[in-house]
Amino acid sequence: MILNLLRVEALKVEEMIKRSFSENASQRLLPDQQKQIVKAEKVLQNLPKLQCDICEIDIEAFYDFSAEIVYRNRKLLEMASNHPQGGRLLGAGRVVILRDAHFQNRAAILLKLAPLEITPTGARERRRLYHVLACVSKEEKQNRPPDRPVTPRWPPSPESLLVDAVDYEYTKIYLESVALVTDQVLKVDVNEIAERHRISTMNNAVKDIHALVHEWIKQGSINEVDWNRMRNLDFQDALRERNSLPERLEGKACLTCPEFEQHYLALHKKKNLLQEIAGLKHALSDQNLELLPDYEQRVEVLRDLNHIDEQSTVLLKGRVACEINSANELVLTELILENTLALYEPEEVVALLSAFVFQEKTEVEPVLPPKLQEGCATILGIAGRVGRVQDKHKVSAPDFQTSLKFGLAEVVYEWAKGMPFEQITELTDVAEGTVVRVITRLDETCREVRDAAR
């Protein structure tokens, strides 16, 4: 089908994919997405321009580096949580720093993993969920503030963790809410907190956390857990990459601006809008088509097999393959253009071609002359070669070597030589109707091979 589409210049493959059943749901969303783009672009235009001689110098660079650090840190924690050693480092009592829409830099104790939640669609949520006990202010607990924007900042400063009138908040958080895993582990009774919700135990725990915060303020930094204990090469590479980035934040002029936080929040809103618009435009583009990656992989297979050139122009091989519809066109095209079938008599050719048509199982092993056995081996070799090209480009396709079945090769060979049908059926345990159907389909395949060879 791909080759036939490529031969018609007026047709775009992307347009055909858009009309497919698998793309129907996403295509119905396009009008709403176009409206969302217009709306987001209007909001973006109405945002006030940053007018600050200090921040204009490098605040965008500071933001981009910070966002990159936060992204890499999140990936790092994800890798750690999926590793046995990392799982132990994220065990009960570990003190972490939370930063999300609710907790704007708050110290907390990890208690235990929570059961995975069920999404509205009925599937299990893949993100790891933890029970935590956070150190918050009484005002935050009594009057839960609305969710706030989370600007990218790393590492968290000790001063940002300080709260007045200490209180506890027992809740569940996703792993991405963790901004930093500290080197501190506090001794806590998980059952007293997570199961019995004993208030006195929770109050004592947050007092210990609060004392830790004061220690960090005195020393001027928060010590991170020793990730070098993680014996994983990919993790250590990711750790080195993340640790190389914070030095790029040093000495930025924007940090000296007295209104830096307000300017940084305004930039964050702008960046979020730009990201939202880019995501919507990507959803509208051809690159978002679900079947496009599979199509591109199959095009690479055709290119490697010389069915098309670098400009996707259909070559001789491709035109030959277009003539074949009743069997595997890739393997049959190789057979035709390598002139493999020219070495055999007509009855031997149809016997070999039966492997492309017959798909059922048989317990009877066909008795074939040496020449036919050699032909079967040749076909399997070509099928294996084509299969390796498909595997190279990660194209999901049935294994040609197992899908080619020579169970009726002897039956077809004797039929082509003129043996009566009642004698043919004694050569196999395959039903008579199947034998007739295979021979009928073989007639169509032979005609296609003949037309392709011309």
PDB file of N, CA and C in Angstrom, residues 249-299:
ATOM      1  N   LEU A 249      24.379  28.839  37.142  1.00  0.00           N
ATOM      2  CA  LEU A 249      23.447  29.803  37.723  1.00  0.00           C
ATOM      3  C   LEU A 249      24.166  30.870  38.528  1.00  0.00           C
ATOM      4  N   GLU A 250      25.419  30.615  38.847  1.00  0.00           N
ATOM      5  CA  GLU A 250      26.158  31.536  39.713  1.00  0.00           C
ATOM      6  C   GLU A 250      26.485  32.840  38.985  1.00  0.00           C
ATOM      7  N   GLY A 251      26.413  33.913  39.736  1.00  0.00           N
ATOM      8  CA  GLY A 251      26.821  35.214  39.208  1.00  0.00           C
ATOM      9  C   GLY A 251      25.860  35.850  38.241  1.00  0.00           C
ATOM     10  N   LYS A 252      24.624  35.335  38.171  1.00  0.00           N
ATOM     11  CA  LYS A 252      23.648  35.934  37.262  1.00  0.00           C
ATOM     12  C   LYS A 252      23.179  37.281  37.824  1.00  0.00           C
ATOM     13  N   ALA A 253      23.137  38.286  36.957  1.00  0.00           N
ATOM     14  CA  ALA A 253      22.774  39.640  37.371  1.00  0.00           C
ATOM     15  C   ALA A 253      21.343  39.728  37.899  1.00  0.00           C
ATOM     16  N   CYS A 254      20.446  38.896  37.333  1.00  0.00           N
ATOM     17  CA  CYS A 254      19.030  38.968  37.717  1.00  0.00           C
ATOM     18  C   CYS A 254      18.820  38.690  39.209  1.00  0.00           C
ATOM     19  N   LEU A 255      19.734  37.930  39.833  1.00  0.00           N
ATOM     20  CA  LEU A 255      19.582  37.590  41.245  1.00  0.00           C
ATOM     21  C   LEU A 255      19.765  38.810  42.147  1.00  0.00           C
ATOM     22  N   THR A 256      20.355  39.851  41.621  1.00  0.00           N
ATOM     23  CA  THR A 256      20.560  41.075  42.414  1.00  0.00           C
ATOM     24  C   THR A 256      19.367  42.028  42.346  1.00  0.00           C
ATOM     25  N   CYS A 257      18.389  41.687  41.518  1.00  0.00           N
ATOM     26  CA  CYS A 257      17.215  42.549  41.356  1.00  0.00           C
ATOM     27  C   CYS A 257      16.323  42.443  42.601  1.00  0.00           C
ATOM     28  N   PRO A 258      15.917  43.557  43.204  1.00  0.00           N
ATOM     29  CA  PRO A 258      15.052  43.503  44.391  1.00  0.00           C
ATOM     30  C   PRO A 258      13.664  42.922  44.100  1.00  0.00           C
ATOM     31  N   GLU A 259      13.249  42.958  42.847  1.00  0.00           N
ATOM     32  CA  GLU A 259      11.924  42.420  42.481  1.00  0.00           C
ATOM     33  C   GLU A 259      12.072  41.141  41.652  1.00  0.00           C
ATOM     34  N   PHE A 260      13.149  40.408  41.918  1.00  0.00           N
ATOM     35  CA  PHE A 260      13.434  39.214  41.124  1.00  0.00           C
ATOM     36  C   PHE A 260      12.287  38.207  41.162  1.00  0.00           C
ATOM     37  N   GLU A 261      11.724  37.929  42.353  1.00  0.00           N
ATOM     38  CA  GLU A 261      10.690  36.897  42.484  1.00  0.00           C
ATOM     39  C   GLU A 261       9.463  37.228  41.643  1.00  0.00           C
ATOM     40  N   GLN A 262       9.040  38.491  41.631  1.00  0.00           N
ATOM     41  CA  GLN A 262       7.879  38.883  40.817  1.00  0.00           C
ATOM     42  C   GLN A 262       8.194  38.754  39.322  1.00  0.00           C
ATOM     43  N   HIS A 263       9.386  39.181  38.936  1.00  0.00           N
ATOM     44  CA  HIS A 263       9.774  39.092  37.534  1.00  0.00           C
ATOM     45  C   HIS A 263       9.913  37.624  37.096  1.00  0.00           C
ATOM     46  N   TYR A 264      10.433  36.812  37.995  1.00  0.00           N
ATOM     47  CA  TYR A 264      10.633  35.384  37.679  1.00  0.00           C
ATOM     48  C   TYR A 264       9.289  34.677  37.521  1.00  0.00           C
ATOM     49  N   LEU A 265       8.326  35.035  38.372  1.00  0.00           N
ATOM     50  CA  LEU A 265       6.984  34.451  38.271  1.00  0.00           C
ATOM     51  C   LEU A 265       6.309  34.871  36.963  1.00  0.00           C
ATOM     52  N   ALA A 266       6.473  36.127  36.566  1.00  0.00           N
ATOM     53  CA  ALA A 266       5.896  36.600  35.301  1.00  0.00           C
ATOM     54  C   ALA A 266       6.513  35.859  34.113  1.00  0.00           C
ATOM     55  N   LEU A 267       7.827  35.648  34.180  1.00  0.00           N
ATOM     56  CA  LEU A 267       8.495  34.898  33.104  1.00  0.00           C
ATOM     57  C   LEU A 267       8.003  33.462  33.063  1.00  0.00           C
ATOM     58  N   HIS A 268       7.748  32.888  34.250  1.00  0.00           N
ATOM     59  CA  HIS A 268       7.250  31.512  34.329  1.00  0.00           C
ATOM     60  C   HIS A 268       5.890  31.376  33.629  1.00  0.00           C
ATOM     61  N   LYS A 269       5.023  32.359  33.848  1.00  0.00           N
ATOM     62  CA  LYS A 269       3.707  32.341  33.177  1.00  0.00           C
ATOM     63  C   LYS A 269       3.876  32.399  31.664  1.00  0.00           C
ATOM     64  N   LYS A 270       4.797  33.254  31.214  1.00  0.00           N
ATOM     65  CA  LYS A 270       5.048  33.378  29.781  1.00  0.00           C
ATOM     66  C   LYS A 270       5.582  32.062  29.202  1.00  0.00           C
ATOM     67  N   LYS A 271       6.539  31.454  29.892  1.00  0.00           N
ATOM     68  CA  LYS A 271       7.130  30.192  29.420  1.00  0.00           C
ATOM     69  C   LYS A 271       6.083  29.081  29.368  1.00  0.00           C
ATOM     70  N   ASN A 272       5.218  29.038  30.368  1.00  0.00           N
ATOM     71  CA  ASN A 272       4.167  28.018  30.380  1.00  0.00           C
ATOM     72  C   ASN A 272       3.209  28.188  29.204  1.00  0.00           C
ATOM     73  N   LEU A 273       2.877  29.440  28.900  1.00  0.00           N
ATOM     74  CA  LEU A 273       1.995  29.703  27.753  1.00  0.00           C
ATOM     75  C   LEU A 273       2.661  29.290  26.447  1.00  0.00           C
ATOM     76  N   LEU A 274       3.935  29.628  26.305  1.00  0.00           N
ATOM     77  CA  LEU A 274       4.673  29.243  25.087  1.00  0.00           C
ATOM     78  C   LEU A 274       4.737  27.724  24.949  1.00  0.00           C
ATOM     79  N   GLN A 275       4.940  27.042  26.080  1.00  0.00           N
ATOM     80  CA  GLN A 275       4.992  25.576  26.051  1.00  0.00           C
ATOM     81  C   GLN A 275       3.636  24.991  25.686  1.00  0.00           C
ATOM     82  N   GLU A 276       2.573  25.583  26.229  1.00  0.00           N
ATOM     83  CA  GLU A 276       1.221  25.116  25.926  1.00  0.00           C
ATOM     84  C   GLU A 276       0.915  25.293  24.433  1.00  0.00           C
ATOM     85  N   ILE A 277       1.271  26.449  23.880  1.00  0.00           N
ATOM     86  CA  ILE A 277       1.026  26.720  22.456  1.00  0.00           C
ATOM     87  C   ILE A 277       1.827  25.750  21.588  1.00  0.00           C
ATOM     88  N   ALA A 278       3.099  25.526  21.961  1.00  0.00           N
ATOM     89  CA  ALA A 278       3.943  24.602  21.193  1.00  0.00           C
ATOM     90  C   ALA A 278       3.372  23.193  21.220  1.00  0.00           C
ATOM     91  N   GLY A 279       2.852  22.772  22.393  1.00  0.00           N
ATOM     92  CA  GLY A 279       2.254  21.441  22.501  1.00  0.00           C
ATOM     93  C   GLY A 279       1.003  21.300  21.642  1.00  0.00           C
ATOM     94  N   LEU A 280       0.170  22.343  21.623  1.00  0.00           N
ATOM     95  CA  LEU A 280      -1.042  22.310  20.810  1.00  0.00           C
ATOM     96  C   LEU A 280      -0.710  22.298  19.318  1.00  0.00           C
ATOM     97  N   LYS A 281       0.297  23.090  18.935  1.00  0.00           N
ATOM     98  CA  LYS A 281       0.694  23.110  17.525  1.00  0.00           C
ATOM     99  C   LYS A 281       1.279  21.769  17.097  1.00  0.00           C
ATOM    100  N   HIS A 282       2.006  21.136  18.007  1.00  0.00           N
ATOM    101  CA  HIS A 282       2.537  19.803  17.702  1.00  0.00           C
ATOM    102  C   HIS A 282       1.399  18.801  17.519  1.00  0.00           C
ATOM    103  N   ALA A 283       0.346  18.937  18.364  1.00  0.00           N
ATOM    104  CA  ALA A 283      -0.802  18.040  18.255  1.00  0.00           C
ATOM    105  C   ALA A 283      -1.510  18.214  16.909  1.00  0.00           C
ATOM    106  N   LEU A 284      -1.441  19.424  16.348  1.00  0.00           N
ATOM    107  CA  LEU A 284      -2.077  19.692  15.051  1.00  0.00           C
ATOM    108  C   LEU A 284      -1.211  19.250  13.879  1.00  0.00           C
ATOM    109  N   SER A 285       0.086  19.075  14.123  1.00  0.00           N
ATOM    110  CA  SER A 285       1.007  18.786  13.027  1.00  0.00           C
ATOM    111  C   SER A 285       0.977  17.313  12.629  1.00  0.00           C
ATOM    112  N   ASP A 286       1.557  17.034  11.463  1.00  0.00           N
ATOM    113  CA  ASP A 286       1.638  15.652  10.983  1.00  0.00           C
ATOM    114  C   ASP A 286       2.514  14.800  11.888  1.00  0.00           C
ATOM    115  N   GLN A 287       3.459  15.419  12.591  1.00  0.00           N
ATOM    116  CA  GLN A 287       4.374  14.666  13.446  1.00  0.00           C
ATOM    117  C   GLN A 287       3.662  14.008  14.621  1.00  0.00           C
ATOM    118  N   ASN A 288       2.447  14.437  14.911  1.00  0.00           N
ATOM    119  CA  ASN A 288       1.709  13.871  16.034  1.00  0.00           C
ATOM    120  C   ASN A 288       0.865  12.664  15.627  1.00  0.00           C
ATOM    121  N   LEU A 289       0.858  12.323  14.350  1.00  0.00           N
ATOM    122  CA  LEU A 289       0.068  11.184  13.889  1.00  0.00           C
ATOM    123  C   LEU A 289       0.604   9.898  14.508  1.00  0.00           C
ATOM    124  N   GLU A 290      -0.296   9.126  15.064  1.00  0.00           N
ATOM    125  CA  GLU A 290       0.097   7.911  15.788  1.00  0.00           C
ATOM    126  C   GLU A 290       0.797   6.902  14.888  1.00  0.00           C
ATOM    127  N   LEU A 291       0.347   6.805  13.650  1.00  0.00           N
ATOM    128  CA  LEU A 291       0.897   5.801  12.731  1.00  0.00           C
ATOM    129  C   LEU A 291       2.124   6.300  11.974  1.00  0.00           C
ATOM    130  N   LEU A 292       2.463   7.585  12.121  1.00  0.00           N
ATOM    131  CA  LEU A 292       3.569   8.136  11.330  1.00  0.00           C
ATOM    132  C   LEU A 292       4.917   7.475  11.633  1.00  0.00           C
ATOM    133  N   PRO A 293       5.285   7.243  12.890  1.00  0.00           N
ATOM    134  CA  PRO A 293       6.571   6.567  13.145  1.00  0.00           C
ATOM    135  C   PRO A 293       6.653   5.193  12.499  1.00  0.00           C
ATOM    136  N   ASP A 294       5.549   4.429  12.544  1.00  0.00           N
ATOM    137  CA  ASP A 294       5.541   3.102  11.919  1.00  0.00           C
ATOM    138  C   ASP A 294       5.691   3.228  10.408  1.00  0.00           C
ATOM    139  N   TYR A 295       5.016   4.223   9.835  1.00  0.00           N
ATOM    140  CA  TYR A 295       5.146   4.464   8.392  1.00  0.00           C
ATOM    141  C   TYR A 295       6.585   4.797   8.021  1.00  0.00           C
ATOM    142  N   GLU A 296       7.217   5.680   8.786  1.00  0.00           N
ATOM    143  CA  GLU A 296       8.595   6.075   8.483  1.00  0.00           C
ATOM    144  C   GLU A 296       9.558   4.900   8.608  1.00  0.00           C
ATOM    145  N   GLN A 297       9.318   4.019   9.583  1.00  0.00           N
ATOM    146  CA  GLN A 297      10.161   2.828   9.730  1.00  0.00           C
ATOM    147  C   GLN A 297      10.013   1.916   8.511  1.00  0.00           C
ATOM    148  N   ARG A 298       8.787   1.766   8.026  1.00  0.00           N
ATOM    149  CA  ARG A 298       8.558   0.902   6.869  1.00  0.00           C
ATOM    150  C   ARG A 298       9.162   1.509   5.602  1.00  0.00           C
ATOM    151  N   VAL A 299       9.140   2.832   5.511  1.00  0.00           N
ATOM    152  CA  VAL A 299       9.784   3.502   4.374  1.00  0.00           C
ATOM    153  C   VAL A 299      11.283   3.227   4.378  1.00  0.00           C
TER     154      VAL A 299
END
